[in-house]
Amino acid sequence: MRLLIFSAQFLAVASITAFLITDEGVRCRSGPTTSHAIQRQFAKGTDVTITCQTEGTNIEGNALWDKTTFGCYVSDY
């Protein structure tokens, strides 16, 4: 059973992905909606690591939001 749990944890870590910010700047919020507080901003050219995705406020036809390793959320549009 321990080997099975270890494998699941390994898979979760392996699925983390980093993305380059290509827009002029991206606001990272405390939750996956535009009404959540802005915790930080990422400048163009910043690498941001995503830990998971969830649904939130629809931005330009896309309701998917990415949770970063900083614990804040950015819209995936």
XYZ file of C-alpha atoms in Angstrom:
77
model
C 0.000 0.000 0.000
C 2.813 2.462 0.729
C 4.249 1.973 -2.744
C 0.852 2.805 -4.230
C 0.602 6.027 -2.215
C 4.154 6.994 -3.161
C 3.363 6.476 -6.843
C 0.290 8.715 -6.624
C 2.328 11.465 -4.952
C 5.019 11.161 -7.597
C 2.454 11.518 -10.386
C 0.984 14.632 -8.784
C 4.402 16.285 -8.598
C 5.258 15.293 -12.169
C 2.150 17.052 -13.499
C 3.243 20.540 -12.391
C 3.775 22.788 -15.403
C 5.461 26.158 -15.847
C 4.210 28.811 -18.251
C 5.773 31.996 -19.547
C 3.699 35.170 -19.079
C 3.265 36.636 -22.579
C 0.745 39.391 -21.807
C 1.859 42.797 -20.503
C 1.144 41.648 -16.948
C -1.060 39.174 -15.109
C -2.851 39.683 -11.794
C -2.688 36.746 -9.394
C -5.714 36.645 -7.094
C -6.515 34.992 -3.757
C -9.243 32.900 -5.436
C -10.477 31.993 -8.934
C -12.691 35.047 -9.497
C -12.166 38.683 -10.434
C -13.757 39.700 -7.117
C -10.955 38.075 -5.089
C -8.141 40.328 -3.890
C -5.029 40.754 -6.024
C -2.102 39.179 -4.154
C 0.647 39.862 -6.688
C 1.272 40.673 -10.333
C 3.501 38.818 -12.767
C 5.377 40.846 -15.378
C 5.740 39.831 -19.018
C 8.462 37.181 -19.354
C 7.949 35.710 -15.866
C 7.854 31.904 -15.564
C 4.866 30.829 -13.459
C 4.430 27.274 -12.183
C 0.873 25.904 -12.129
C -0.130 23.312 -9.509
C -3.782 22.745 -10.474
C -6.744 24.183 -12.354
C -10.314 25.024 -11.311
C -13.369 26.844 -12.627
C -14.044 30.455 -11.730
C -15.093 33.731 -13.331
C -15.499 33.465 -17.106
C -12.924 35.688 -18.822
C -13.379 36.143 -22.582
C -15.145 32.776 -22.922
C -12.850 30.778 -20.614
C -13.786 29.956 -16.991
C -10.591 27.981 -16.256
C -8.223 29.395 -13.618
C -4.711 28.188 -12.742
C -3.427 27.957 -9.169
C 0.237 28.934 -8.919
C 2.920 27.714 -6.532
C 2.470 31.090 -4.792
C -1.053 29.965 -3.819
C -2.800 32.590 -5.941
C -4.882 32.156 -9.101
C -4.524 33.484 -12.656
C -7.112 33.304 -15.412
C -6.280 30.753 -18.112
C -7.786 32.756 -21.031
